[in-house]
Coordinates of C-alpha atoms and ligand atoms in Angstrom, one line a residue:
Chain Q
M1 CA 52.0 -81.9 45.7
E2 CA 54.2 -84.7 46.5
L3 CA 52.8 -88.5 45.4
V4 CA 53.9 -90.2 48.6
S5 CA 55.9 -89.3 51.6
L6 CA 56.8 -91.3 54.8
R7 CA 57.3 -89.9 57.9
N8 CA 59.5 -92.1 60.6
V9 CA 57.6 -94.8 59.2
G10 CA 58.5 -98.6 60.7
F11 CA 57.1 -102.3 60.1
T12 CA 57.5 -105.6 61.6
Y13 CA 55.7 -108.3 59.8
A14 CA 53.3 -110.1 61.7
Y15 CA 55.5 -113.0 62.3
G16 CA 58.7 -111.5 61.8
D17 CA 61.3 -111.2 64.7
K18 CA 62.5 -108.2 63.9
P19 CA 61.6 -105.1 62.1
A20 CA 61.5 -104.8 58.1
L21 CA 61.5 -101.3 58.3
T22 CA 62.6 -98.7 60.5
D23 CA 62.4 -95.1 60.7
I24 CA 62.0 -94.3 57.3
S25 CA 61.2 -90.8 56.0
L26 CA 60.8 -90.2 52.5
T27 CA 59.3 -88.2 49.9
I28 CA 58.3 -89.4 46.1
E29 CA 57.7 -86.4 43.8
P30 CA 55.4 -87.1 41.0
G31 CA 57.2 -87.5 37.0
L32 CA 60.4 -89.0 38.5
L33 CA 61.7 -92.5 38.4
Y34 CA 63.0 -93.4 41.6
G35 CA 65.5 -96.4 41.8
V36 CA 65.5 -98.7 44.9
V37 CA 68.6 -100.3 45.6
G38 CA 70.2 -102.5 48.7
L39 CA 71.5 -105.9 49.5
N40 CA 68.8 -109.0 49.6
A41 CA 66.5 -108.5 52.8
S42 CA 67.4 -104.9 53.1
G43 CA 63.8 -104.0 53.0
K44 CA 63.4 -102.9 49.4
S45 CA 60.2 -105.1 48.6
T46 CA 58.7 -104.1 52.1
L47 CA 59.0 -100.5 51.3
C48 CA 57.0 -101.0 47.8
S49 CA 54.4 -102.9 50.1
V50 CA 53.9 -99.9 52.1
I51 CA 54.0 -97.3 49.2
R52 CA 51.3 -99.5 47.5
G53 CA 49.2 -100.1 50.9
I54 CA 49.5 -104.2 50.6
I55 CA 50.8 -103.4 54.0
P56 CA 49.1 -103.0 55.8
H57 CA 45.8 -104.0 54.0
F58 CA 46.8 -107.6 53.0
H59 CA 50.3 -108.2 54.7
H60 CA 49.6 -107.9 58.4
G61 CA 52.1 -106.3 60.9
E62 CA 52.9 -103.2 63.3
L63 CA 53.0 -100.2 61.2
T64 CA 54.2 -97.1 62.5
G65 CA 54.7 -93.7 61.4
E66 CA 52.7 -91.8 59.0
V67 CA 52.2 -92.9 55.1
R68 CA 50.8 -90.4 52.9
I69 CA 49.7 -91.3 49.4
M70 CA 48.7 -88.6 47.1
G71 CA 48.0 -86.6 50.3
K72 CA 45.7 -88.9 51.9
D73 CA 46.6 -90.9 54.9
L74 CA 47.3 -94.5 54.1
L75 CA 44.9 -95.7 56.3
D76 CA 41.9 -93.7 54.7
W77 CA 42.8 -95.2 51.3
D78 CA 40.3 -97.8 50.1
P79 CA 42.6 -100.5 49.0
A80 CA 40.3 -101.3 45.8
E81 CA 41.2 -97.4 44.8
L82 CA 44.7 -98.0 45.7
S83 CA 44.9 -100.9 42.9
K84 CA 43.8 -98.7 40.6
S85 CA 45.8 -95.7 41.2
I86 CA 49.2 -97.7 41.8
G87 CA 50.3 -100.4 39.5
Y88 CA 52.3 -103.1 40.9
V89 CA 54.7 -105.8 39.6
F90 CA 55.7 -108.2 42.1
Q91 CA 59.0 -109.4 42.6
N92 CA 57.9 -113.0 42.5
P93 CA 56.3 -114.1 39.2
F94 CA 55.0 -117.4 40.2
T95 CA 52.2 -115.7 42.4
Q96 CA 51.2 -113.0 39.9
I97 CA 49.2 -115.3 37.6
S98 CA 45.3 -115.0 38.4
G99 CA 44.7 -118.6 37.8
V100 CA 41.2 -118.1 36.1
K101 CA 42.4 -117.3 32.3
E102 CA 42.9 -119.9 30.0
T103 CA 45.2 -117.7 27.5
V104 CA 47.8 -115.3 27.8
F105 CA 45.6 -112.7 26.0
E106 CA 43.0 -113.0 28.3
E107 CA 45.1 -112.8 31.5
I108 CA 46.8 -109.5 30.2
A109 CA 43.4 -108.4 29.8
L110 CA 42.0 -109.2 33.4
G111 CA 43.0 -106.0 34.9
L112 CA 41.4 -104.1 31.9
E113 CA 38.4 -105.8 32.5
N114 CA 38.2 -105.2 35.9
L115 CA 38.8 -101.3 35.2
G116 CA 35.9 -101.8 32.9
I117 CA 37.8 -100.9 29.8
E118 CA 35.3 -101.0 26.6
R119 CA 36.3 -104.5 24.6
E120 CA 38.0 -102.7 21.4
E121 CA 40.2 -100.4 23.5
M122 CA 41.0 -103.4 25.5
I123 CA 42.0 -105.6 22.4
E124 CA 44.3 -102.5 21.2
R125 CA 46.1 -101.9 24.8
V126 CA 47.0 -105.8 25.1
T127 CA 48.1 -105.8 21.6
V128 CA 50.3 -103.2 22.2
V129 CA 52.3 -104.8 25.2
V130 CA 52.2 -108.0 23.8
R131 CA 54.2 -106.5 20.9
E132 CA 56.2 -104.4 22.7
L133 CA 57.7 -107.3 25.0
G134 CA 57.5 -109.8 22.1
L135 CA 54.8 -112.2 23.5
E136 CA 53.5 -112.7 20.2
A137 CA 54.3 -116.4 20.4
L138 CA 52.6 -116.8 23.8
I139 CA 49.1 -115.1 23.4
R140 CA 47.2 -118.6 22.8
K141 CA 49.1 -120.3 25.2
N142 CA 47.8 -121.2 29.2
P143 CA 49.3 -118.9 31.6
N144 CA 49.6 -121.8 34.1
E145 CA 52.0 -123.3 31.7
L146 CA 54.7 -120.7 31.5
S147 CA 58.3 -120.9 32.3
G148 CA 59.6 -118.6 35.2
G149 CA 60.8 -115.8 32.6
Q150 CA 57.6 -116.0 30.4
R151 CA 55.7 -115.4 33.5
Q152 CA 57.2 -112.5 34.7
K153 CA 57.3 -110.8 31.2
V154 CA 53.3 -111.8 31.0
A155 CA 52.9 -110.3 34.9
F156 CA 54.8 -107.0 33.7
A157 CA 53.0 -106.5 30.7
S158 CA 49.5 -107.2 32.5
I159 CA 50.1 -104.3 34.5
I160 CA 51.7 -102.2 32.2
A161 CA 48.5 -102.6 30.2
M162 CA 46.6 -100.9 33.1
D163 CA 48.6 -97.9 32.4
A164 CA 48.4 -96.4 35.8
D165 CA 50.3 -93.0 36.3
F166 CA 52.2 -94.3 39.3
I167 CA 54.1 -97.6 39.1
I168 CA 56.1 -100.0 41.5
I169 CA 58.3 -102.2 39.7
D170 CA 59.9 -104.8 42.2
E171 CA 63.2 -106.8 40.3
P172 CA 61.2 -107.1 36.8
T173 CA 64.2 -108.7 34.8
S174 CA 65.4 -111.4 37.8
Q175 CA 64.3 -114.4 35.6
L176 CA 64.8 -112.9 32.1
D177 CA 67.8 -113.0 29.1
P178 CA 69.3 -109.9 28.0
D179 CA 66.7 -109.5 25.2
A180 CA 64.0 -109.7 27.3
S181 CA 65.5 -107.5 30.0
E182 CA 66.4 -105.0 27.2
A183 CA 62.6 -105.0 26.0
V184 CA 61.2 -104.3 29.8
F185 CA 63.7 -101.2 30.4
G186 CA 62.7 -100.1 26.9
I187 CA 59.1 -100.0 28.5
I188 CA 60.4 -98.5 31.2
R189 CA 62.0 -95.8 29.6
Q190 CA 58.8 -95.3 27.6
L191 CA 56.7 -94.9 30.7
K192 CA 59.0 -92.3 31.9
E193 CA 59.1 -90.3 29.0
R194 CA 55.1 -90.5 29.1
G195 CA 55.7 -88.8 32.3
K196 CA 54.9 -91.6 34.6
S197 CA 55.7 -91.9 38.2
I198 CA 57.9 -95.1 38.7
I199 CA 59.5 -96.6 41.4
L200 CA 61.8 -99.4 40.3
V201 CA 63.7 -101.9 42.5
E202 CA 66.7 -103.5 40.4
H203 CA 70.1 -104.9 41.2
K204 CA 71.5 -104.1 37.7
I205 CA 73.5 -101.1 38.6
D206 CA 74.4 -100.3 35.4
L207 CA 70.8 -99.9 34.4
M208 CA 69.7 -98.0 37.1
A209 CA 72.3 -95.5 36.0
E210 CA 70.9 -95.0 32.8
Y211 CA 67.6 -94.7 33.9
A212 CA 66.9 -93.3 37.3
D213 CA 66.3 -90.0 38.0
R214 CA 66.7 -90.8 41.9
I215 CA 68.2 -93.3 43.9
I216 CA 66.9 -94.5 47.3
V217 CA 69.9 -96.8 49.1
M218 CA 68.5 -99.1 51.8
K219 CA 70.6 -101.1 54.3
G220 CA 69.0 -103.1 57.0
G221 CA 65.6 -101.7 56.9
Q222 CA 66.7 -98.3 56.7
V223 CA 67.0 -95.6 53.9
V224 CA 70.4 -95.0 54.0
M225 CA 70.8 -92.3 51.3
E226 CA 68.6 -90.8 49.0
G227 CA 69.1 -88.3 46.1
P228 CA 70.2 -87.5 42.5
A229 CA 71.3 -91.0 40.8
R230 CA 74.2 -88.8 39.8
D231 CA 75.4 -87.9 43.2
V232 CA 74.3 -91.2 44.7
L233 CA 75.7 -93.4 42.2
V234 CA 79.5 -92.2 42.9
S235 CA 78.9 -91.6 46.9
D236 CA 80.7 -93.3 49.5
G237 CA 77.0 -94.2 50.9
L238 CA 76.5 -96.5 48.1
G239 CA 79.6 -98.6 48.7
D240 CA 79.0 -98.9 52.3
A241 CA 75.5 -100.3 51.8
G242 CA 77.4 -103.1 50.2
V243 CA 76.0 -101.9 46.4
P244 CA 78.5 -102.1 43.8
Y245 CA 79.0 -98.9 41.4
P246 CA 78.4 -98.8 38.0
E247 CA 81.3 -100.2 35.5
V248 CA 82.2 -97.0 34.3
T249 CA 82.3 -95.5 37.5
E250 CA 84.2 -97.9 39.1
L251 CA 86.9 -97.3 35.9
A252 CA 86.8 -93.8 37.0
F253 CA 87.7 -94.4 40.4
A254 CA 90.5 -96.8 39.6
L255 CA 91.8 -93.8 37.5
A256 CA 91.6 -91.2 40.0
R257 CA 93.8 -93.8 42.4
A258 CA 96.1 -93.8 40.0
G259 CA 96.4 -90.1 40.0
K260 CA 94.7 -89.7 36.5
P261 CA 91.1 -88.6 37.3
L262 CA 88.9 -87.6 34.7
S263 CA 87.6 -84.4 35.0
S264 CA 84.3 -85.6 36.3
V265 CA 82.7 -88.8 37.7
P266 CA 80.6 -90.8 34.9
I267 CA 77.7 -92.8 35.7
T268 CA 76.8 -94.3 32.4
R269 CA 78.5 -95.6 29.3
A270 CA 77.8 -92.7 27.1
E271 CA 79.0 -89.9 29.6
A272 CA 82.1 -92.2 30.3
A273 CA 83.0 -92.6 26.4
Q274 CA 82.7 -89.0 25.9
L275 CA 84.8 -88.1 29.0
V276 CA 87.7 -90.7 27.8
S277 CA 87.5 -89.1 24.2
D278 CA 87.8 -85.6 25.9
R279 CA 91.0 -86.5 27.6
I280 CA 92.4 -88.5 24.5
K281 CA 91.7 -85.2 22.1
E282 CA 93.0 -82.7 25.0
A283 CA 96.2 -84.8 25.7
P284 CA 99.2 -83.6 24.0
H285 CA 100.7 -86.7 23.2
A286 CA 97.9 -89.7 23.0
H287 CA 100.1 -92.8 24.5
S288 CA 100.3 -90.6 27.8
A289 CA 96.9 -89.7 28.2
L290 CA 95.6 -92.6 30.1
Chain H
M1 CA 66.6 -107.1 18.0
G2 CA 67.9 -109.9 18.9
S3 CA 68.4 -113.2 17.9
S4 CA 65.4 -114.7 18.6
T5 CA 62.9 -115.6 16.3
V6 CA 60.4 -113.0 15.7
H7 CA 56.7 -114.3 15.9
E8 CA 53.7 -113.1 13.8
L9 CA 50.9 -111.8 15.8
D10 CA 48.2 -114.5 15.6
Q11 CA 45.6 -111.9 14.3
D12 CA 42.7 -114.5 13.6
F13 CA 43.1 -115.6 17.4
I14 CA 42.7 -111.6 18.3
N15 CA 39.8 -110.9 16.3
S16 CA 37.8 -113.9 17.5
F17 CA 37.4 -111.6 20.8
R18 CA 35.6 -109.4 18.4
S19 CA 32.7 -111.3 17.8
P20 CA 31.0 -113.6 20.3
A21 CA 32.4 -116.8 21.2
T22 CA 31.5 -119.7 18.9
A23 CA 32.1 -123.3 19.4
G24 CA 30.6 -123.7 15.7
N25 CA 27.7 -126.0 16.8
R26 CA 23.8 -124.7 18.0
I27 CA 23.7 -127.1 20.7
R28 CA 27.1 -125.7 22.4
D29 CA 26.5 -122.3 21.4
L30 CA 23.1 -122.2 23.6
N31 CA 23.5 -119.6 26.4
P32 CA 24.8 -121.6 29.3
I33 CA 21.8 -120.3 31.6
S34 CA 19.2 -121.5 28.8
F35 CA 21.2 -124.9 28.6
A36 CA 20.8 -125.1 32.6
I37 CA 17.4 -124.8 32.3
I38 CA 17.0 -127.2 29.6
M39 CA 19.0 -129.7 31.3
L40 CA 17.1 -128.9 34.9
S41 CA 13.6 -129.4 32.7
C42 CA 15.1 -132.8 31.4
S43 CA 16.0 -134.0 35.0
V44 CA 12.5 -133.1 36.3
T45 CA 10.7 -134.7 33.2
A46 CA 12.7 -138.0 33.9
I47 CA 11.5 -138.1 37.3
A48 CA 8.0 -137.6 36.8
L49 CA 7.4 -139.6 33.7
P50 CA 6.6 -142.8 34.1
G51 CA 9.2 -145.6 34.5
P52 CA 11.5 -147.0 32.7
A53 CA 10.3 -146.5 29.6
G54 CA 10.3 -142.6 30.4
P55 CA 13.7 -141.9 32.0
A56 CA 15.5 -144.3 29.7
A57 CA 14.2 -142.2 27.0
I58 CA 15.6 -139.0 28.6
C59 CA 18.8 -140.8 29.0
L60 CA 18.9 -141.8 25.3
L61 CA 18.0 -138.4 24.5
F62 CA 21.3 -137.3 26.1
A63 CA 23.3 -139.7 23.9
V64 CA 21.6 -138.4 20.6
L65 CA 22.1 -134.9 22.0
S66 CA 25.8 -135.4 22.5
V67 CA 26.3 -136.7 19.0
A68 CA 24.4 -133.6 17.6
A69 CA 26.7 -131.4 19.9
G70 CA 29.8 -133.4 18.2
L71 CA 30.7 -134.5 21.8
A72 CA 29.9 -138.1 21.5
K73 CA 33.9 -139.0 21.9
T74 CA 34.1 -137.3 25.3
F75 CA 30.4 -137.9 26.6
L76 CA 29.5 -141.4 25.6
P77 CA 32.3 -143.1 27.2
L78 CA 31.9 -141.2 30.5
Y79 CA 28.2 -141.8 30.5
G80 CA 29.0 -145.5 29.7
K81 CA 31.2 -145.9 32.6
L82 CA 28.5 -144.2 35.0
F83 CA 25.9 -146.5 33.7
A84 CA 28.2 -149.7 34.2
V85 CA 29.4 -148.3 37.8
V86 CA 26.7 -146.3 39.5
G87 CA 23.7 -147.3 37.2
L88 CA 24.8 -151.1 37.8
I89 CA 25.3 -150.9 41.4
L90 CA 21.8 -149.1 42.4
F91 CA 19.9 -151.4 40.0
V92 CA 21.6 -154.4 41.9
L93 CA 21.0 -153.2 45.5
R94 CA 17.1 -152.4 44.8
A95 CA 16.4 -155.4 42.6
A96 CA 18.1 -157.7 45.4
F97 CA 16.6 -156.3 48.6
L98 CA 13.2 -155.1 47.2
P99 CA 10.6 -157.7 48.6
G100 CA 7.9 -158.7 46.1
N101 CA 5.4 -161.1 45.4
H102 CA 6.6 -162.8 42.0
I103 CA 9.7 -164.1 43.0
L104 CA 11.7 -165.1 40.0
W105 CA 14.7 -166.9 41.3
T106 CA 16.4 -167.2 44.5
V107 CA 20.0 -167.3 45.6
G108 CA 20.8 -168.1 49.2
P109 CA 19.2 -165.6 51.2
I110 CA 18.6 -163.5 48.5
S111 CA 15.4 -163.7 46.2
I112 CA 14.8 -161.5 43.2
S113 CA 11.2 -160.5 42.3
A114 CA 9.8 -159.1 39.3
E115 CA 8.8 -155.8 41.3
G116 CA 12.2 -155.4 42.4
I117 CA 13.7 -155.7 38.7
I118 CA 11.0 -152.7 37.6
Q119 CA 11.6 -150.9 40.8
G120 CA 15.7 -151.0 40.4
L121 CA 15.5 -150.3 37.1
N122 CA 13.1 -147.1 37.4
F123 CA 15.2 -145.8 40.5
S124 CA 18.6 -146.4 38.6
L125 CA 17.5 -145.1 35.2
V126 CA 16.0 -141.8 37.2
V127 CA 19.4 -141.5 38.9
M128 CA 21.2 -141.9 35.7
A129 CA 19.1 -139.3 34.0
V130 CA 19.8 -136.9 36.7
C131 CA 23.7 -137.8 36.5
G132 CA 23.7 -137.4 32.6
A133 CA 22.1 -134.0 32.5
V134 CA 24.7 -132.9 34.9
T135 CA 27.4 -134.7 33.1
F136 CA 26.1 -133.5 29.7
F137 CA 25.9 -129.7 31.0
F138 CA 29.6 -129.7 31.8
A139 CA 30.6 -131.2 28.8
V140 CA 28.6 -128.7 26.7
T141 CA 29.4 -125.9 29.0
P142 CA 32.9 -124.0 29.6
M143 CA 33.1 -123.0 32.9
K144 CA 34.2 -119.7 31.8
N145 CA 31.1 -119.3 29.6
L146 CA 29.2 -120.5 32.6
M147 CA 30.5 -117.5 34.6
L148 CA 30.3 -114.9 32.0
A149 CA 26.6 -116.0 31.8
L150 CA 26.1 -115.2 35.6
E151 CA 28.0 -112.0 35.7
Q152 CA 25.8 -110.7 33.0
R153 CA 22.6 -112.0 35.1
G154 CA 24.3 -109.6 37.9
V155 CA 26.0 -112.2 39.7
T156 CA 29.3 -110.6 41.2
P157 CA 32.6 -110.8 39.9
R158 CA 33.8 -112.0 43.4
A159 CA 31.2 -114.8 43.4
T160 CA 31.8 -116.2 40.3
Y161 CA 35.5 -116.1 40.6
I162 CA 34.9 -118.3 44.0
I163 CA 33.1 -120.8 42.3
L164 CA 36.0 -120.8 39.1
A165 CA 38.6 -120.9 41.7
S166 CA 37.1 -123.7 43.8
F167 CA 37.0 -125.9 40.7
Q168 CA 40.5 -124.6 39.9
A169 CA 41.4 -125.8 43.6
I170 CA 40.4 -129.5 43.1
T171 CA 42.3 -129.8 40.1
D172 CA 45.3 -128.1 41.6
L173 CA 44.9 -130.5 44.8
G174 CA 45.1 -133.2 42.4
K175 CA 48.4 -132.1 40.9
N176 CA 50.3 -131.2 43.9
T177 CA 49.2 -134.4 45.4
K178 CA 51.1 -136.3 42.8
V179 CA 53.8 -133.7 43.0
V180 CA 54.3 -134.1 46.8
M181 CA 54.0 -137.8 46.2
D182 CA 56.9 -137.8 43.8
A183 CA 58.8 -136.0 46.1
Q184 CA 58.5 -138.4 48.9
K185 CA 59.2 -141.3 46.7
S186 CA 62.5 -139.7 45.5
R187 CA 63.0 -139.1 49.3
G188 CA 62.8 -142.9 49.7
I189 CA 59.3 -142.8 51.2
E190 CA 57.3 -145.9 50.1
T191 CA 54.1 -144.6 48.5
E192 CA 53.4 -147.8 46.5
G193 CA 52.5 -150.9 47.8
G194 CA 49.2 -152.4 50.2
M195 CA 46.3 -150.5 51.2
V196 CA 47.9 -149.9 54.7
R197 CA 51.5 -148.7 53.4
R198 CA 49.9 -146.3 50.8
T199 CA 47.6 -145.0 53.4
T200 CA 50.3 -144.2 55.9
A201 CA 52.6 -142.7 53.2
F202 CA 49.8 -140.3 52.2
L203 CA 49.1 -139.0 55.5
P204 CA 52.0 -136.9 55.7
I205 CA 51.3 -135.7 52.3
L206 CA 48.3 -133.8 53.1
A207 CA 49.7 -131.5 55.3
P208 CA 52.1 -129.8 52.6
V209 CA 49.5 -130.1 50.1
F210 CA 46.8 -128.4 52.2
L211 CA 49.2 -125.7 53.3
A212 CA 50.6 -125.0 49.4
A213 CA 46.9 -124.9 48.6
M214 CA 46.2 -121.9 51.4
S215 CA 49.1 -119.9 50.7
Q216 CA 48.3 -120.3 47.0
T217 CA 44.8 -118.7 47.8
E218 CA 46.5 -115.9 49.4
E219 CA 48.5 -115.1 46.8
R220 CA 46.2 -115.4 44.1
A221 CA 44.3 -112.9 46.2
L222 CA 47.1 -110.3 46.2
A223 CA 47.9 -111.2 42.5
L224 CA 44.0 -110.4 41.6
D225 CA 44.4 -107.3 43.8
A226 CA 47.1 -106.2 41.8
R227 CA 44.8 -106.1 38.7
A228 CA 41.9 -104.1 40.5
F229 CA 39.7 -107.0 40.7
N230 CA 38.1 -105.7 44.0
S231 CA 37.4 -102.0 42.1
R232 CA 33.7 -101.5 42.3
N233 CA 33.0 -100.0 39.2
R234 CA 31.3 -102.2 36.1
H235 CA 33.7 -105.0 35.0
S236 CA 33.8 -105.2 31.2
H237 CA 34.3 -108.5 29.5
L238 CA 36.9 -109.5 26.9
V239 CA 34.9 -112.5 25.8
S240 CA 31.0 -111.9 24.9
L241 CA 28.4 -114.4 24.4
R242 CA 26.1 -114.6 21.5
P243 CA 23.1 -113.1 22.2
V244 CA 19.9 -115.1 23.0
S245 CA 17.6 -115.4 19.7
S246 CA 14.2 -115.7 20.2
A247 CA 14.1 -119.4 18.8
E248 CA 16.3 -120.1 21.9
I249 CA 13.4 -118.6 24.3
I250 CA 11.2 -120.8 22.3
V251 CA 13.1 -123.9 22.8
V252 CA 13.7 -123.4 26.4
C253 CA 10.2 -122.7 27.2
A254 CA 8.9 -125.6 25.3
V255 CA 11.1 -127.7 27.4
A256 CA 10.2 -126.4 30.4
L257 CA 6.7 -126.8 29.6
G258 CA 7.3 -130.4 28.6
A259 CA 8.4 -130.8 32.4
V260 CA 5.5 -129.0 33.7
L261 CA 3.1 -130.9 32.0
S262 CA 5.0 -134.4 33.0
I263 CA 4.4 -133.2 36.6
V264 CA 0.9 -132.5 36.1
G265 CA 0.7 -135.8 34.7
A266 CA 2.4 -137.6 37.7
V267 CA 0.2 -136.0 39.7
F268 CA -3.1 -136.5 38.0
I269 CA -2.9 -139.4 35.6
W270 CA -0.3 -141.9 35.8
N271 CA 0.4 -142.2 39.3
Ligands
LIG1 N1 55.8 -112.0 54.8 C1 57.0 -111.6 55.0 N2 56.4 -112.2 56.4 C2 57.8 -112.2 57.7 N3 59.0 -111.5 57.0 C3 59.3 -111.0 56.1 C4 58.3 -111.2 55.1 N4 58.7 -110.6 53.9 C5 59.9 -110.5 54.1 N5 60.3 -110.4 55.7 C6 61.3 -109.9 56.1 O1 61.6 -108.4 55.9 C7 63.1 -108.3 55.9 C8 62.9 -107.2 54.4 O2 62.5 -108.0 53.4 P1 62.4 -107.5 51.7 O3 61.4 -108.9 51.3 O4 61.8 -106.3 51.9 O5 63.7 -107.6 51.2 P2 64.5 -107.1 49.8 O6 65.4 -105.8 50.1 O7 63.2 -107.0 49.0 O8 65.0 -108.3 49.4 P3 65.5 -109.0 48.1 O9 66.6 -108.4 47.2 O10 65.8 -110.5 48.2 O11 64.2 -109.0 47.3 C9 63.8 -109.6 55.6 O12 64.2 -109.8 56.8 C10 62.7 -110.6 55.3 O13 62.9 -112.1 56.2
LIG2 MG1 62.8 -107.9 47.4

């Protein structure tokens, strides 16, 4: 059964002058990582909020069309049940600290307390995410006194610890340095390997190419493309939506324009390395190959 | 692994959650509900006992307890200030305006009587005892322990959250006011000077501060929702409180009995 299905969905925020989403039809299958790309204000976060039921349960406005989550109409869902079934890491790290816990360790444990997890398991699970994200030095700190990047890591850790089977992650690395971003993507990869369903909004297209199974391209509140990452990332539609191509894909395009196309268009560095090395090997004279 | 320093996990801190929270002090480790009953009983006793010696003894008791709890440094100066400001004002007002037969001395239209002094002393000491009970309670009891104790007694997490968040909001309001004040100052708006100027400078600050507080409430609600705060299953707790010992129950009962006896005394013996 499909995880989420949207049919002709539109949404206008209560005080918005124009629709944030228009006529979106989309199916999300379980066990895959969907990457969402698009320019600022194209509606990525709004789409996430609809899929998680924040719209219309929290953010008010006019929602049209039909949204079904795990086979059940969004409007029939109890918001409390949705919050248990779907993890959601918000885009803004400053609004995700509960404000009621005195240490980062307790802050991360809050979600587990609310799920009614027993203490020993709670400590175990919090400790694991703390290690994975390198938060060891922060666990005794007051969550209200963290930097933007630290907050973002804590917010991410808090949701990951809850271990929902379906997780929506909106720009998890916008405030992070390269090491921390790598740690976050390391965890996302593990989640994927464990069969979780993931929707990930991320501007870093090279990372998307690496991790996403399918890509959703948004422009002006519409989904202009949805398909396997391999197809979408080399398509014209991506460029039309104003989204950059992966670095190696650009390179392959440049080679094609120069009349020396690679045998296929790569989207990841590993593929590109393979293709280039194949080319060098098969060429009779190495110096004339490229 | 990057170039950043790798930190050791603070295992002692993590292990501290495996056993009941303790402040390493008998008084501070009392269950918050027990302690609330004790402080309430003390207040009742102070009101019922004949003054001024009765309430004065209770005030003194708080001072002694604060030393025993290892909180003298924070509690005594605060309590002293309360005495110096609130206690003194109440005393002076009562003493100065209560009519009596034994006039001690007269200053202009005000004549001070012996009865006035006794009454003033009684009244202000009773108020100080009640203030002392509340102040000492919050000096001893961390807010989160109180909330935890309430939840264990069946108060819903939602209700305790509202209490906790309200206290937090008061602190935040203070902090935000300062931030906005600084912002206004940096834009050249006068925020210092005489009363009038300061008041007029303060008015435009209120709007952004309250708006910020309100939007924060909404954001917090969302942040909590993301953590399944509204789920209806039983919530568990990372932190645990020590189980209430029978000795503790005996102490609480004894103090409560003391309060009841002092009421009986007030009704039948000394009033
Ligand atoms: N709470 C809100 N109230 C009114 N309008 C909103 C609200 N949130 C978003 N919008 C509007 O909805 C549109 C889509 O916003 P959305 O946040 O979904 O974009 P996004 O693709 O996530 O952008 P970004 O890359 O900047 O995160 C924008 O035009 C925005 O102005
Ligand atoms: Mg967004």
